[in-house]
Short mmCIF file of C-alpha atoms in Angstrom, two decimals:
data_model
loop_
_atom_site.label_atom_id
_atom_site.label_comp_id
_atom_site.label_asym_id
_atom_site.label_seq_id
_atom_site.Cartn_x
_atom_site.Cartn_y
_atom_site.Cartn_z
CA MET A 1 0.23 -0.31 -0.16
CA LEU A 2 1.07 3.62 -0.60
CA GLU A 3 0.38 5.19 2.78
CA ASP A 4 2.11 1.97 4.26
CA SER A 5 5.05 2.51 1.83
CA LEU A 6 5.28 6.40 2.83
CA ARG A 7 4.92 5.59 6.47
CA SER A 8 8.08 3.46 6.74
CA MET A 9 9.73 6.23 4.39
CA PHE A 10 8.89 8.82 6.86
CA SER A 11 9.82 6.88 9.61
CA GLU A 12 13.03 4.85 8.49
CA ARG A 13 14.06 8.56 7.55
CA VAL A 14 17.12 10.41 9.65
CA GLU A 15 18.34 13.43 9.03
CA SER A 16 20.48 16.29 10.22
CA PRO A 17 20.24 20.24 10.74
CA PRO A 18 18.75 23.19 10.66
CA LEU A 19 15.32 26.79 9.43
CA ILE A 20 12.08 37.00 8.81
CA ASN A 21 9.93 38.40 7.03
CA ASP A 22 8.20 37.77 3.44
CA PRO A 23 8.75 33.71 3.14
CA ALA A 24 10.50 34.49 -0.44
CA SER A 25 13.25 36.75 1.50
CA ALA A 26 13.37 34.04 4.23
CA ALA A 27 13.49 31.21 2.16
CA ILE A 28 16.49 32.33 0.03
CA ARG A 29 18.74 33.27 3.11
CA ARG A 30 17.08 29.55 4.60
CA GLY A 31 18.55 28.20 1.48
CA ARG A 32 21.97 29.98 1.54
CA ALA A 33 22.70 28.74 4.99
CA ALA A 34 21.65 25.22 3.97
CA ARG A 35 24.13 24.70 1.33
CA ARG A 36 26.91 25.30 3.47
CA ARG A 37 26.01 22.73 5.87
CA ARG A 38 24.58 20.16 3.62
CA ALA A 39 25.90 16.82 3.23
CA ALA A 40 25.08 14.34 0.09
CA ALA A 41 22.21 12.08 1.42
CA SER A 42 20.00 9.47 -0.50
CA SER A 43 18.06 7.58 2.20
CA VAL A 44 14.77 9.15 0.19
CA ALA A 45 15.88 7.49 -3.66
CA ALA A 46 15.44 4.01 -2.12
CA ALA A 47 12.00 4.61 -0.73
CA LEU A 48 10.78 6.52 -4.09
CA ALA A 49 11.51 3.41 -5.31
CA LEU A 50 7.95 2.49 -3.29
CA VAL A 51 6.04 4.96 -5.32
CA VAL A 52 4.61 4.45 -8.54
CA THR A 53 6.55 7.64 -10.73
CA VAL A 54 4.69 8.51 -13.85
CA GLY A 55 6.61 10.50 -17.06
CA GLY A 56 9.11 11.76 -14.47
CA ILE A 57 6.16 13.00 -11.43
CA VAL A 58 5.97 11.14 -8.26
CA SER A 59 2.33 12.58 -7.53
CA LEU A 60 0.16 11.72 -4.30
CA ARG A 61 -3.66 12.82 -4.18
CA GLU A 62 -3.57 13.56 -0.06
CA VAL A 63 -1.97 11.34 2.21
CA SER A 64 -4.46 10.18 5.25
CA ILE A 65 -3.14 8.49 8.55
CA PRO A 66 -6.22 6.11 9.87
CA GLY A 67 -7.84 7.67 12.64
CA ASN A 68 -6.73 11.53 11.99
CA GLY A 69 -9.55 12.95 11.14
CA GLY A 70 -10.20 11.81 7.21
CA ARG A 71 -8.28 13.00 4.30
CA GLU A 72 -8.14 16.50 4.05
CA GLY A 73 -5.84 18.28 6.35
CA SER A 74 -4.55 14.63 8.04
CA ALA A 75 -1.43 14.54 9.30
CA ILE A 76 1.87 13.49 8.22
CA ALA A 77 5.43 14.48 10.61
CA PHE A 78 8.15 15.06 7.91
CA ASN A 79 10.64 14.16 10.92
CA GLY A 80 9.34 10.62 10.37
CA GLN A 81 6.33 10.28 13.38
CA PRO A 82 2.66 10.63 12.40
CA GLU A 83 1.22 12.83 15.08
CA SER A 84 -2.45 12.17 15.72
CA THR A 85 -2.27 14.36 19.07
CA PRO A 86 -0.42 17.44 20.31
CA THR A 87 2.86 17.13 22.12
CA ASN A 88 2.19 19.83 24.05
CA PRO A 89 -1.05 20.55 26.71
CA ALA A 90 -3.03 23.73 25.97
CA VAL A 91 -1.85 26.99 27.73
CA GLU A 92 -4.36 28.19 30.16
CA PRO A 93 -7.18 30.56 29.42
CA GLN A 94 -5.54 34.23 29.94
CA PRO A 95 -7.40 37.45 29.80
CA THR A 96 -7.01 39.49 26.10
CA VAL A 97 -6.84 43.23 25.40
CA ASP A 98 -5.83 44.67 22.32
CA THR A 99 -2.38 45.14 22.47
CA GLY A 100 -3.29 48.10 19.50
CA ILE A 101 0.37 47.22 17.48
CA GLY A 102 -1.17 45.34 14.58
CA LEU A 103 0.98 42.47 14.89
CA ASP A 104 2.11 39.81 17.35
CA LEU A 105 6.00 39.75 18.22
CA TRP A 106 8.09 36.79 19.34
CA ALA A 107 11.55 36.97 20.97
CA GLY A 108 13.46 33.93 21.44
CA ASN A 109 10.84 30.81 22.51
CA ARG A 110 8.40 33.07 23.48
CA LEU A 111 4.95 34.66 21.23
CA TRP A 112 3.57 37.55 22.53
CA THR A 113 0.08 38.08 20.36
CA MET A 114 -2.27 40.71 19.14
CA ASP A 115 -4.78 40.03 21.73
CA GLY A 116 -2.22 40.28 24.84
CA ARG A 117 -1.53 36.74 25.19
CA THR A 118 1.90 35.08 25.80
CA LEU A 119 2.46 31.41 24.62
CA PRO A 120 5.96 29.05 24.47
CA LEU A 121 6.93 28.15 21.01
CA THR A 122 8.25 24.84 21.83
CA GLY A 123 9.61 21.64 20.03
CA VAL A 124 11.88 23.06 17.04
CA GLY A 125 14.78 24.22 19.51
CA THR A 126 16.14 27.80 18.68
CA VAL A 127 13.03 29.61 16.86
CA SER A 128 14.43 31.16 13.59
CA GLN A 129 11.22 32.39 11.66
CA ILE A 130 7.71 32.85 12.71
CA TYR A 131 4.33 33.52 10.81
CA ARG A 132 0.51 34.16 11.52
CA VAL A 133 -1.62 32.17 9.07
CA PRO A 134 -5.15 32.54 9.52
CA THR A 135 -5.58 29.49 11.69
CA GLY A 136 -2.63 29.39 14.20
CA TRP A 137 1.10 30.07 13.57
CA ILE A 138 3.70 27.91 11.84
CA TYR A 139 7.34 28.57 13.11
CA GLY A 140 10.31 27.00 12.36
CA GLY A 141 14.05 26.41 14.02
CA THR A 142 16.76 24.25 14.67
CA ALA A 143 14.53 21.04 15.31
CA GLY A 144 12.18 21.27 12.86
CA ILE A 145 8.89 23.14 11.68
CA ARG A 146 5.66 23.48 13.96
CA PHE A 147 1.84 24.83 13.72
CA MET A 148 0.79 26.31 16.85
CA ARG A 149 -2.93 26.30 17.33
CA PRO A 150 -4.64 29.81 19.07
CA ASP A 151 -4.83 27.45 22.09
CA GLY A 152 -1.26 26.75 22.25
CA THR A 153 -1.05 23.14 21.48
CA SER A 154 1.26 22.31 18.84
CA ILE A 155 2.33 19.48 16.23
CA SER A 156 5.55 18.83 14.21
CA LEU A 157 5.02 19.34 10.44
CA ARG A 158 8.70 18.12 9.41
CA GLY A 159 12.25 17.69 10.61
CA ASN A 160 15.36 19.43 10.11
CA ASP A 161 15.56 21.04 6.95
CA ASP A 162 16.37 24.68 5.78
CA ARG A 163 14.36 24.99 2.39
CA TRP A 164 11.12 25.47 2.80
CA VAL A 165 8.47 28.43 1.65
CA LEU A 166 5.11 29.24 2.61
CA SER A 167 2.04 30.01 0.16
CA PRO A 168 1.10 33.42 0.22
CA GLY A 169 -2.38 32.59 2.29
CA GLY A 170 -0.03 30.17 4.85
CA ASP A 171 -1.92 27.01 3.60
CA GLN A 172 0.51 25.63 1.73
CA LEU A 173 4.27 24.62 2.45
CA ALA A 174 6.80 23.82 -0.46
CA PHE A 175 10.38 22.09 0.90
CA VAL A 176 12.80 19.96 -0.21
CA ILE A 177 14.19 16.54 1.05
CA ASP A 178 17.52 15.56 -1.01
CA THR A 179 15.93 16.19 -4.46
CA VAL A 180 12.09 16.08 -4.09
CA LEU A 181 10.21 19.27 -4.12
CA TYR A 182 7.33 18.67 -1.89
CA VAL A 183 3.78 20.81 -1.91
CA ALA A 184 1.72 19.92 0.48
CA ARG A 185 -1.41 21.48 2.26
CA VAL A 186 -1.23 22.66 5.95
CA SER A 187 -3.81 22.73 8.25
CA SER A 188 -4.25 22.77 12.36
CA SER A 189 -4.13 18.74 11.66
CA GLY A 190 -0.83 18.79 9.99
CA LEU A 191 0.40 18.56 6.46
CA ALA A 192 -1.69 16.78 3.60
CA VAL A 193 0.87 15.77 0.89
CA ARG A 194 -0.03 17.16 -3.00
CA THR A 195 2.53 16.75 -5.18
CA MET A 196 6.41 15.15 -5.15
CA THR A 197 8.11 16.31 -8.25
CA PRO A 198 12.01 15.43 -8.53
CA VAL A 199 14.48 18.53 -8.80
CA PRO A 200 18.20 19.16 -9.41
CA ALA A 201 20.18 18.63 -6.10
CA GLY A 202 20.46 22.39 -4.39
CA ILE A 203 17.79 24.28 -5.41
CA SER A 204 15.51 25.93 -2.52
CA PRO A 205 11.71 27.39 -3.19
CA VAL A 206 11.58 30.39 -3.02
CA ALA A 207 7.73 31.63 -3.84
CA PHE A 208 4.41 30.55 -4.67
CA LEU A 209 3.02 31.90 -8.21
CA GLY A 210 0.05 30.26 -8.33
CA GLN A 211 -0.03 26.24 -9.69
CA GLN A 212 3.51 26.57 -9.67
CA VAL A 213 6.92 26.95 -7.12
CA VAL A 214 9.88 29.52 -8.02
CA ILE A 215 12.97 27.85 -7.19
CA THR A 216 16.41 29.27 -7.07
CA GLU A 217 20.27 27.93 -6.99
CA GLU A 218 22.95 30.98 -6.55
CA SER A 219 24.62 30.16 -9.54
CA ARG A 220 21.57 29.81 -12.05
CA GLY A 221 19.27 32.76 -10.79
CA PHE A 222 15.74 31.45 -10.47
CA ASP A 223 13.24 29.50 -12.33
CA LEU A 224 9.72 27.63 -11.57
CA VAL A 225 8.24 24.39 -10.77
CA THR A 226 4.89 23.24 -11.94
CA GLN A 227 2.59 21.05 -9.87
CA ASN A 228 2.02 17.50 -11.75
CA ARG A 229 4.73 18.15 -14.43
CA VAL A 230 7.64 17.28 -15.18
CA TYR A 231 9.93 19.74 -14.24
CA GLN A 232 12.33 21.72 -17.38
CA ALA A 233 15.07 23.30 -16.49
CA ASN A 234 14.65 27.08 -17.98
CA TRP A 235 16.63 29.03 -15.41
CA ASN A 236 17.06 33.09 -15.35
CA ASN A 237 20.10 34.24 -14.26
CA LYS A 238 18.95 38.05 -14.75
CA ILE A 239 16.53 38.32 -11.79
CA THR A 240 18.67 39.61 -9.00
CA ALA A 241 16.17 39.17 -6.10
CA VAL A 242 12.28 38.04 -5.88
CA TYR A 243 10.21 39.78 -2.96
CA GLY A 244 7.31 37.51 -2.86
CA SER A 245 3.73 36.58 -4.67
CA PRO A 246 1.05 38.95 -3.66
CA GLN A 247 -1.92 36.95 -3.40
CA GLY A 248 0.29 34.39 -5.35
CA LYS A 249 -0.69 36.39 -9.05
CA THR A 250 2.31 38.01 -9.95
CA LEU A 251 5.82 38.22 -8.56
CA ILE A 252 7.65 41.03 -7.59
CA GLY A 253 11.66 41.38 -7.87
CA LEU A 254 14.55 43.11 -9.05
CA VAL A 255 16.36 43.20 -11.96
CA PRO A 256 19.74 45.14 -12.67
CA GLY A 257 19.49 48.62 -13.76
CA THR A 258 21.62 50.66 -16.25
CA GLY A 259 23.19 54.14 -16.32
CA PRO A 260 26.04 55.11 -14.00
CA ALA A 261 24.00 55.12 -10.65
CA GLN A 262 23.76 50.92 -11.41
CA ARG A 263 20.37 50.87 -9.46
CA PRO A 264 18.09 48.07 -9.04
CA CYS A 265 14.76 48.40 -10.94
CA LEU A 266 11.33 47.31 -9.64
CA ALA A 267 9.72 44.38 -11.86
CA GLU A 268 7.20 42.58 -11.95
CA LEU A 269 7.44 39.05 -12.85
CA GLN A 270 5.50 36.69 -14.54
CA ALA A 271 5.37 32.21 -15.45
CA SER A 272 5.31 31.77 -19.00
CA ASP A 273 6.92 28.33 -21.52
CA THR A 274 10.61 29.96 -21.52
CA GLY A 275 10.09 29.87 -16.97
CA LEU A 276 10.12 33.01 -15.01
CA VAL A 277 10.55 35.66 -17.35
CA VAL A 278 10.15 39.68 -16.66
CA ALA A 279 6.48 40.77 -17.92
CA ARG A 280 7.64 44.80 -17.20
CA THR A 281 10.19 46.69 -15.76
CA GLY A 282 9.42 49.72 -13.21
CA THR A 283 11.73 52.85 -11.94
CA CYS A 284 14.97 52.09 -10.47
CA VAL A 285 14.72 54.32 -7.15
CA LEU A 286 16.13 51.60 -4.92
CA ASP A 287 19.54 51.89 -3.08
CA PRO A 288 22.24 49.94 -5.15
CA LYS A 289 23.43 48.68 -1.86
CA LEU A 290 19.98 47.23 -0.76
CA ASP A 291 19.79 43.90 0.94
CA THR A 292 18.12 42.18 -1.96
CA THR A 293 16.56 39.72 0.72
CA GLY A 294 15.02 42.72 2.65
CA GLY A 295 12.14 43.58 0.60
CA ARG A 296 8.87 43.49 2.12
CA ILE A 297 5.40 43.72 0.10
CA THR A 298 1.69 44.77 1.57
CA PRO A 299 -0.51 41.54 1.64
CA ASP A 300 -1.91 43.56 -1.84
CA GLY A 301 0.97 44.38 -3.32
CA GLY A 302 0.63 47.65 -3.67
CA TRP A 303 3.52 49.12 -1.58
CA VAL A 304 7.49 47.79 -1.12
CA ALA A 305 9.26 48.93 2.11
CA GLU A 306 12.84 49.44 1.33
CA HIS A 307 15.02 49.41 4.56
CA ARG A 308 17.33 52.31 4.88
CA ALA A 309 20.37 52.43 7.63
CA GLU A 310 18.67 56.48 8.51
CA ASP A 311 14.46 55.27 7.61
CA VAL A 312 11.84 53.35 6.19
CA ARG A 313 11.07 54.59 2.30
CA LEU A 314 7.41 53.18 1.38
CA VAL A 315 7.47 52.75 -2.79
CA ASP A 316 3.82 52.72 -4.43
CA LEU A 317 4.16 49.37 -5.96
CA THR A 318 1.39 50.59 -8.87
CA GLN A 319 3.20 54.04 -9.33
CA ALA A 320 7.11 52.32 -10.11
CA LEU A 321 5.76 49.43 -12.34
CA ALA A 322 3.94 52.52 -13.97
CA GLY A 323 7.71 54.31 -14.59
CA GLN A 324 6.29 56.90 -11.83
CA ASP A 325 8.55 57.17 -8.74
CA ARG A 326 5.93 57.94 -5.56
CA THR A 327 7.21 57.05 -2.22
CA VAL A 328 6.78 57.79 1.56
CA LEU A 329 9.61 58.17 4.14
CA CYS A 330 8.65 56.75 7.51
CA PRO A 331 11.76 58.65 9.43
CA ILE A 332 12.72 55.72 12.18
CA ARG A 333 15.81 54.80 12.64
CA THR A 334 13.99 50.92 13.28
CA THR A 335 16.00 48.89 15.76
CA VAL A 336 13.80 45.62 14.16
CA ALA A 337 12.89 44.56 10.56
CA PRO A 338 10.05 46.51 9.65
CA ALA A 339 6.61 44.60 8.63
CA TRP A 340 3.10 45.48 6.91
CA ALA A 341 0.20 45.70 9.31
CA ASP A 342 -2.06 45.74 6.61
CA GLU A 343 -2.00 47.08 3.37
CA ARG A 344 -1.43 50.94 4.45
CA THR A 345 0.23 50.91 7.72
CA LEU A 346 4.20 50.09 7.72
CA LEU A 347 5.64 48.94 11.52
CA ALA A 348 8.80 49.92 12.38
CA ALA A 349 10.43 50.17 15.97
CA ASP A 350 12.70 52.85 18.20
CA ASP A 351 13.19 53.48 21.98
CA ARG A 352 9.64 54.50 21.76
CA GLY A 353 7.65 51.30 21.12
CA VAL A 354 6.36 50.42 18.16
CA VAL A 355 5.80 52.98 15.45
CA ARG A 356 3.19 52.67 13.07
CA CYS A 357 3.79 54.13 9.64
CA GLY A 358 0.71 54.82 7.47
CA VAL A 359 1.35 55.14 3.69
CA ASP A 360 -0.43 59.04 4.08
CA GLY A 361 2.55 59.93 5.95
CA THR A 362 0.58 59.77 9.38
CA GLU A 363 2.84 58.31 12.83
CA LYS A 364 1.61 56.62 15.49
CA VAL A 365 3.60 55.34 18.49
CA VAL A 366 2.32 51.96 20.50
CA PRO A 367 4.45 50.62 23.76
CA LEU A 368 5.38 47.30 23.99
CA PRO A 369 3.44 45.05 25.47
CA SER A 370 4.72 44.37 29.24
CA GLY A 371 7.20 41.42 29.50
CA VAL A 372 8.27 41.72 25.89
CA THR A 373 12.09 40.97 25.95
CA ALA A 374 15.53 42.16 23.70
CA GLN A 375 15.72 41.14 20.52
CA TRP A 376 12.44 40.72 19.69
CA GLN A 377 10.63 40.58 16.08
CA PHE A 378 7.12 41.34 14.58
CA VAL A 379 5.71 37.93 13.45
CA PRO A 380 4.53 38.38 9.57
CA LYS A 381 0.55 37.50 8.90
CA LEU A 382 -0.12 35.52 6.04
CA THR A 383 -4.03 36.10 5.26
CA SER A 384 -3.89 36.08 1.51
CA ASN A 385 -7.58 35.21 0.17
CA GLN A 386 -6.28 34.04 -2.96
CA PRO A 387 -5.34 30.59 -2.90
CA ALA A 388 -1.86 30.22 -4.31
CA GLY A 389 -2.04 26.69 -5.87
#
């Protein structure tokens, strides 16, 4: 039976080590780190022989674990153990109060929610990132990835690896084990694997684009993997950065600029028969020294935040892609990575607390909740209403 074979594959797998803001940027950083650490492994290759392969594509419907609540959202933990029950107890009910910030905060292995609660982040070692999704939180660290429900209970999604990315709506997870790209639906019950596609060694998924997953390999650039199709390489090394896919429709990225300033140009990227291509190029207003893994885009794709040394510049993407330069300054020397609370409000921070900067130029300071520790960060929120595949 396919399910028995998969269960055996996952239980026999043994892997070693490791996993902040928009998923594409974080995935690129994780992929680079993983390539520096990863040793050659072939344990999955033997297990894949148990799965029927047609035309080079290994494809599953949705894997179900008996007694785990049916097909949709049934749980498989890719560190080897199916989990039908949470491994940590629910947190005692706490009084709630709106913090006024607009996003959750995290530091170390602790989460401070928008409604004033404090929850532990357990089971992944040192937490390196976390995302708010419609039904809870997905967080990862040195020992894996977990899904935490609003009551504080959590389940394992998969084991150690740095190469993974979430869809814009937070309901799908793409990850690589050895030379196979998996796409799975995420729910409060765990992962339901949808497709598995053989891919070249060393690639990392960085974004979703409809039914496709954008992948990168540092020396080659960017490419697309279409679910349920044989992967055909069409690398584009003219694209220098991918910032993400608002609502899963198009990608925003950077391409090299021309002229003496050598400023990178914002670009709209789309899928084609020849891979990922530039649909249109906009203004070239960004700092050429910008950390290209630091782009942050509003959920609707209307604005991008450029984090600079002295301030944060908000760039109107609609105008920029039309060749017009419209920017708004958030004059905050932010001490944390900025993040969007919604389509019109960027969050930054200084010694006064959290600063809410509006695209209309307004500012509002909000104090930090009591007990928030040093080195805290904003928790990005993935709430797209558009399915990413």
